[in-house]
Amino acid sequence: MSKKRIVTGDRPTGRLHIGHYFGSLKSRVEMQEKGEYEPYILVADVQALTDNFNNPEKVRNNVREVVMDYLSIGIDPKKTTIYIQSLIPETAELTVFYSNLVTIARLERNPTVKTEIAQKRDLFGESVTYGFLGYPVSQAADITAMDGTLIPVGEDQLPLIEQCREIVRKFNSIYGEVLKEPEAVLSEGKRIKGLDGNEKMGKSLGNAIYLSDPEEVVNKKVMSAKTDPNRIKKDDLGNPDICMVYYYHKLFSTDEECKAVCKECKEGKRGCVACKKQLAKNINSTLEPIREKRKYYEERPELIDDILKKGTEKARKTAKETMKKVKKAMMLDYFE
Ligand code: TRP
């Protein structure tokens, strides 16, 4: 039996942080290691341009950064195909074909797109671009070009997969059963909060710890983490449940350490500075092997090129096969 193909990806707009790690990267590595799937990861540069069209350097520079982050956390190019979206022109072609199968009103109602447009008022003002509004169509092209079966996503991305399924059904009902309807799998990861307690960790929010942050930077960031505001002196009784330091202890420290942190904080026996130092040490020991692996690739850019070239070549082959079937079904197979 053939392995189920997984398609995931990220917009290359910045280095990846521990929010990405707990949210999706960790589970991608776990799925890769199960050996039951055939994972594809695309570096979504075309999609990144939909809200960074005025900043191509940013997108370009982050392609490598994101790939180095993948490799440093254990994505293994022998098991996972990593490729660049813009190097699969079939995706762009499919996007054009699919755009007849989706209405503007439906795109405007897509909750993911709606939320993002609201967040991007600075860029779009009163009227959003055709490209941004249509990115779910392009994402449907990414998925179907690769014959994706399972799409692990966070809750916020579910409407994109639903939109893709609708496009597939519509395509198949008009042109014949050609495309595979993908299934969303809710990622096992969890969304983690930022250093300031914000629900989301994000680059633009300035509250993230990056996988590639050096030790001193991690130490400094942890020192700035939000703690119980009512705790001023060491012997004030603290509430760990509203403290970001305790929140991260639960992610990076042992159960025993967490129990001690919680108890001593509540009893006013633990100072915040000592508690932060202990946390920073644990985060650093988790990040150390990741940093080392990253350094290896940073010193060997030709390896990154090679991985991307091979991955893209493999992905392109799959996309060409899909394209052939699609064109035949749509009666666009002239001279074949
Ligand atoms: N939408 C994803 C993000 O915001 C990136 C992406 C593009 C993607 N194409 C995809 C994810 C196909 C899964 C499948 O980062």
Coordinates of C-alpha atoms and ligand atoms in Angstrom, one line a residue:
M1 CA 0.0 0.0 0.0
S2 CA 1.3 3.4 -0.8
K3 CA 2.1 5.8 2.0
K4 CA -0.1 8.7 2.8
R5 CA 1.3 11.9 1.5
I6 CA 1.4 14.8 3.9
V7 CA 1.8 18.4 2.7
T8 CA 2.8 21.1 5.1
G9 CA 4.6 24.4 4.7
D10 CA 5.5 27.8 6.1
R11 CA 5.7 31.3 4.7
P12 CA 9.4 32.3 4.8
T13 CA 9.0 35.7 6.5
G14 CA 11.3 35.1 9.5
R15 CA 13.3 32.6 11.4
L16 CA 11.2 30.0 13.3
H17 CA 10.6 30.3 17.0
I18 CA 9.7 27.9 19.8
G19 CA 6.0 28.7 19.1
H20 CA 6.5 27.1 15.7
Y21 CA 8.4 24.3 17.3
F22 CA 5.6 23.3 19.8
G23 CA 2.9 24.3 17.3
S24 CA 3.9 22.2 14.3
L25 CA 7.5 21.4 13.8
K26 CA 7.7 18.9 16.6
S27 CA 4.8 16.9 15.3
R28 CA 6.2 17.1 11.8
V29 CA 9.4 15.4 13.0
E30 CA 7.3 12.8 14.9
M31 CA 5.2 12.0 11.8
Q32 CA 8.4 11.8 9.7
E33 CA 9.9 9.3 12.1
K34 CA 6.8 7.1 12.1
G35 CA 7.7 6.0 8.6
E36 CA 4.0 5.6 7.7
Y37 CA 3.8 8.8 5.6
E38 CA 5.5 10.5 2.8
P39 CA 6.0 14.1 4.0
Y40 CA 6.4 17.1 1.7
I41 CA 7.3 20.5 3.1
L42 CA 7.1 23.5 0.9
V43 CA 8.7 26.8 1.6
A44 CA 5.8 29.0 0.6
D45 CA 7.6 32.0 -1.0
V46 CA 4.8 32.8 -3.4
Q47 CA 2.3 32.8 -0.5
A48 CA 4.8 35.0 1.5
L49 CA 4.8 37.5 -1.3
T50 CA 1.0 37.9 -1.0
D51 CA 1.5 40.0 2.1
N52 CA 5.1 41.0 1.4
F53 CA 5.0 41.9 -2.2
N54 CA 6.8 45.1 -1.4
N55 CA 9.6 43.3 0.4
P56 CA 11.1 40.6 -1.8
E57 CA 14.5 40.7 0.0
K58 CA 12.8 39.6 3.2
V59 CA 11.2 36.6 1.5
R60 CA 14.3 35.7 -0.3
N61 CA 16.6 35.9 2.7
N62 CA 14.3 33.8 4.9
V63 CA 14.0 30.8 2.6
R64 CA 17.4 29.6 3.7
E65 CA 16.8 30.5 7.3
V66 CA 13.6 28.5 7.4
V67 CA 15.2 25.5 5.8
M68 CA 18.1 25.6 8.3
D69 CA 15.6 25.7 11.1
Y70 CA 13.8 22.6 9.6
L71 CA 17.1 20.7 9.4
S72 CA 18.3 21.8 12.8
I73 CA 15.2 20.4 14.5
G74 CA 15.4 17.1 12.8
I75 CA 13.6 17.3 9.5
D76 CA 15.6 14.8 7.5
P77 CA 15.8 15.4 3.8
K78 CA 16.1 11.7 3.2
K79 CA 12.7 11.2 4.6
T80 CA 10.9 14.5 3.9
T81 CA 10.9 16.3 0.6
I82 CA 11.6 20.0 1.1
Y83 CA 11.0 22.3 -1.9
I84 CA 10.4 25.9 -2.9
Q85 CA 6.9 26.8 -4.0
S86 CA 7.8 29.2 -6.7
L87 CA 9.9 26.6 -8.5
I88 CA 6.8 24.5 -9.2
P89 CA 5.1 26.5 -12.0
E90 CA 2.3 23.9 -12.2
T91 CA 1.1 25.4 -8.9
A92 CA 0.6 28.8 -10.6
E93 CA -1.2 27.2 -13.5
L94 CA -3.5 25.2 -11.3
T95 CA -4.3 28.4 -9.3
V96 CA -5.6 30.0 -12.5
F97 CA -7.7 27.0 -13.4
Y98 CA -9.1 26.7 -9.8
S99 CA -9.9 30.4 -9.7
N100 CA -13.0 29.7 -11.9
L101 CA -14.3 27.3 -9.3
V102 CA -14.4 29.6 -6.3
T103 CA -16.4 32.8 -5.8
I104 CA -15.2 36.1 -4.5
A105 CA -17.9 36.0 -1.8
R106 CA -16.7 32.6 -0.6
L107 CA -13.1 33.8 -0.3
E108 CA -14.3 36.9 1.6
R109 CA -16.1 34.7 4.0
N110 CA -13.2 32.4 4.7
P111 CA -12.5 33.0 8.4
T112 CA -8.7 32.6 8.1
V113 CA -8.5 35.1 5.3
K114 CA -11.0 37.5 7.0
T115 CA -8.9 37.5 10.2
E116 CA -5.7 38.1 8.4
I117 CA -7.1 41.0 6.3
A118 CA -8.3 42.7 9.4
Q119 CA -4.8 42.3 10.9
K120 CA -3.1 43.7 7.7
R121 CA -5.0 47.0 7.5
D122 CA -1.6 48.8 7.4
L123 CA -0.7 47.0 4.2
F124 CA -4.1 46.7 2.5
G125 CA -6.0 49.7 3.7
E126 CA -9.6 49.5 2.7
S127 CA -9.2 47.2 -0.2
V128 CA -7.3 43.9 -0.2
T129 CA -5.4 42.6 -3.2
Y130 CA -6.6 40.0 -5.6
G131 CA -3.6 37.8 -4.7
F132 CA -4.1 37.9 -1.0
L133 CA -7.8 37.2 -1.2
G134 CA -7.0 34.3 -3.5
Y135 CA -4.2 32.7 -1.5
P136 CA -6.4 29.8 -0.4
V137 CA -6.8 29.0 -4.1
S138 CA -3.1 28.9 -4.5
Q139 CA -2.8 26.8 -1.3
A140 CA -5.4 24.3 -2.8
A141 CA -3.1 24.1 -5.8
D142 CA -0.1 23.4 -3.6
I143 CA -1.9 20.5 -1.9
T144 CA -3.5 19.0 -5.0
A145 CA -0.4 19.4 -7.2
M146 CA 1.4 17.1 -4.7
D147 CA -1.6 14.7 -4.4
G148 CA -1.7 15.5 -0.7
T149 CA -3.8 13.2 1.4
L150 CA -3.3 14.5 4.9
I151 CA -2.7 18.1 5.8
P152 CA -1.7 18.7 9.4
V153 CA -2.9 22.2 10.4
G154 CA -3.6 24.3 13.4
E155 CA -7.2 25.2 14.2
D156 CA -6.8 28.6 12.5
Q157 CA -5.9 27.0 9.2
L158 CA -8.8 24.6 9.0
P159 CA -10.9 26.9 6.8
L160 CA -8.1 26.8 4.2
I161 CA -8.3 23.0 3.9
E162 CA -12.1 23.2 3.8
Q163 CA -11.8 25.6 0.9
C164 CA -9.4 23.2 -0.8
R165 CA -11.9 20.3 -0.4
E166 CA -14.6 22.4 -2.0
I167 CA -12.5 23.3 -4.9
V168 CA -11.6 19.6 -5.4
R169 CA -15.2 18.5 -5.3
K170 CA -16.2 21.2 -7.7
F171 CA -13.4 20.3 -10.1
N172 CA -14.2 16.6 -10.0
S173 CA -17.9 17.2 -10.5
I174 CA -17.3 19.2 -13.6
Y175 CA -14.2 17.6 -15.2
G176 CA -14.3 14.1 -13.8
E177 CA -12.7 12.4 -10.8
V178 CA -9.1 13.5 -11.1
L179 CA -8.2 15.3 -7.8
K180 CA -7.8 13.7 -4.4
E181 CA -9.8 15.4 -1.6
P182 CA -7.3 16.0 1.2
E183 CA -8.1 15.5 4.8
A184 CA -7.1 18.0 7.5
V185 CA -5.6 16.5 10.6
L186 CA -5.6 18.8 13.6
S187 CA -2.0 19.1 14.5
E188 CA -1.1 17.6 17.9
G189 CA 0.9 20.7 18.6
K190 CA -0.3 23.5 20.8
R191 CA -0.2 27.2 20.5
I192 CA 2.2 28.7 23.0
K193 CA 2.0 32.2 24.5
G194 CA 4.6 34.9 24.1
L195 CA 7.1 36.1 26.7
D196 CA 4.7 39.0 27.5
G197 CA 1.8 36.7 28.1
N198 CA 0.2 37.4 24.7
E199 CA -1.9 34.5 23.4
K200 CA 0.4 34.3 20.4
M201 CA 4.1 34.2 20.1
G202 CA 5.1 36.2 17.0
K203 CA 7.8 38.1 15.3
S204 CA 5.8 41.3 15.0
L205 CA 4.9 41.1 18.6
G206 CA 8.5 41.0 19.7
N207 CA 7.8 38.3 22.3
A208 CA 9.4 35.2 20.7
I209 CA 12.4 33.0 21.5
Y210 CA 13.9 31.8 18.2
L211 CA 15.3 28.4 17.7
S212 CA 18.5 30.0 16.6
D213 CA 18.8 32.6 19.5
P214 CA 22.2 32.4 21.1
E215 CA 22.5 31.6 24.8
E216 CA 22.9 35.3 25.9
V217 CA 19.9 36.3 23.9
V218 CA 17.8 33.5 25.5
N219 CA 19.0 34.6 29.0
K220 CA 18.1 38.2 28.3
K221 CA 14.7 37.3 26.9
V222 CA 13.8 35.1 29.8
M223 CA 14.7 37.9 32.2
S224 CA 12.1 40.1 30.5
A225 CA 9.3 37.5 30.7
K226 CA 6.2 38.6 32.5
T227 CA 5.8 37.4 36.1
D228 CA 3.0 37.8 38.7
P229 CA 2.8 41.6 38.9
N230 CA 1.8 41.4 42.5
R231 CA 5.0 39.8 43.5
I232 CA 7.5 42.5 44.3
K233 CA 9.7 41.1 47.0
K234 CA 11.0 37.5 47.1
D235 CA 8.9 36.6 50.1
D236 CA 5.6 37.9 48.6
L237 CA 3.4 34.9 48.0
G238 CA 3.2 34.3 44.2
N239 CA 0.7 32.9 41.8
P240 CA 2.5 30.8 39.3
D241 CA -0.6 30.4 37.2
I242 CA -0.3 34.0 35.9
C243 CA 3.5 33.8 35.5
M244 CA 5.1 33.3 32.1
V245 CA 8.2 31.8 33.7
Y246 CA 6.2 29.0 35.2
Y247 CA 4.4 28.6 32.0
Y248 CA 7.7 27.9 30.1
H249 CA 9.0 25.8 33.0
K250 CA 6.1 23.4 32.2
L251 CA 7.5 23.2 28.6
F252 CA 11.2 22.9 29.3
S253 CA 11.7 21.7 32.8
T254 CA 11.2 18.3 34.5
D255 CA 8.0 17.5 36.4
E256 CA 10.0 17.6 39.6
E257 CA 11.4 21.0 38.9
C258 CA 7.9 22.3 38.0
K259 CA 6.5 21.0 41.3
A260 CA 9.3 22.7 43.2
V261 CA 8.9 26.0 41.3
C262 CA 5.1 26.0 41.9
K263 CA 5.4 25.2 45.6
E264 CA 8.2 27.6 46.4
C265 CA 6.6 30.5 44.5
K266 CA 3.3 30.1 46.3
E267 CA 5.1 30.0 49.6
G268 CA 7.3 33.0 48.8
K269 CA 10.4 31.0 49.1
R270 CA 11.7 31.4 45.5
G271 CA 12.9 34.6 43.9
C272 CA 11.9 35.4 40.4
V273 CA 15.5 36.0 39.3
A274 CA 16.7 32.5 40.4
C275 CA 13.6 31.0 38.8
K276 CA 14.3 32.7 35.5
K277 CA 17.9 31.6 35.6
Q278 CA 16.9 28.0 36.0
L279 CA 14.4 28.3 33.2
A280 CA 17.0 29.9 30.8
K281 CA 19.4 27.1 31.6
N282 CA 16.8 24.5 30.6
I283 CA 15.8 26.3 27.5
N284 CA 19.4 26.6 26.5
S285 CA 20.1 23.0 27.0
T286 CA 17.1 22.1 24.8
L287 CA 18.3 24.6 22.1
E288 CA 22.0 23.7 22.2
P289 CA 21.9 20.6 20.0
I290 CA 19.6 22.6 17.6
R291 CA 22.1 25.4 17.5
E292 CA 24.9 23.1 16.8
K293 CA 23.1 21.4 13.9
R294 CA 22.2 24.8 12.5
K295 CA 25.8 25.9 12.7
Y296 CA 26.9 22.9 10.7
Y297 CA 24.5 23.9 7.9
E298 CA 25.3 27.6 8.2
E299 CA 28.9 26.7 7.4
R300 CA 27.8 24.6 4.4
P301 CA 25.4 26.6 2.2
E302 CA 26.0 24.3 -0.7
L303 CA 24.3 21.5 1.3
I304 CA 21.2 23.6 1.6
D305 CA 21.2 24.2 -2.1
D306 CA 21.6 20.6 -2.8
I307 CA 18.7 19.6 -0.5
L308 CA 16.4 22.2 -2.1
K309 CA 17.3 21.3 -5.6
K310 CA 16.7 17.6 -5.1
G311 CA 13.5 18.2 -3.1
T312 CA 12.2 20.6 -5.8
E313 CA 13.1 18.2 -8.6
K314 CA 11.1 15.4 -6.9
A315 CA 8.1 17.7 -6.1
R316 CA 8.1 19.0 -9.7
K317 CA 7.8 15.4 -11.0
T318 CA 4.7 14.9 -8.9
A319 CA 3.3 18.2 -10.0
K320 CA 3.8 17.4 -13.7
E321 CA 1.9 14.1 -13.3
T322 CA -1.0 15.9 -11.7
M323 CA -0.9 18.6 -14.4
K324 CA -1.1 16.1 -17.1
K325 CA -4.2 14.5 -15.7
V326 CA -5.8 17.9 -15.0
K327 CA -5.1 19.2 -18.6
K328 CA -6.6 16.0 -20.1
A329 CA -9.7 16.3 -17.9
M330 CA -10.1 20.0 -18.9
M331 CA -9.5 19.3 -22.6
L332 CA -6.4 21.4 -22.6
D333 CA -4.2 18.5 -23.7
Y334 CA -3.5 19.8 -27.2
F335 CA -1.2 17.9 -29.5
E336 CA -0.8 15.0 -26.9
Ligands
TRP1 N1 -0.6 28.7 4.8 C1 0.6 28.2 5.4 C2 1.2 29.3 6.3 O1 0.5 30.3 6.6 C3 1.7 27.9 4.3 C4 1.3 27.0 3.2 C5 1.3 27.3 1.9 C6 0.8 25.6 3.3 N2 0.9 26.2 1.2 C7 0.6 25.2 2.0 C8 0.6 24.7 4.4 C9 0.1 23.9 1.7 C10 0.1 23.5 4.1 C11 -0.1 23.1 2.8 O2 2.3 29.2 6.8

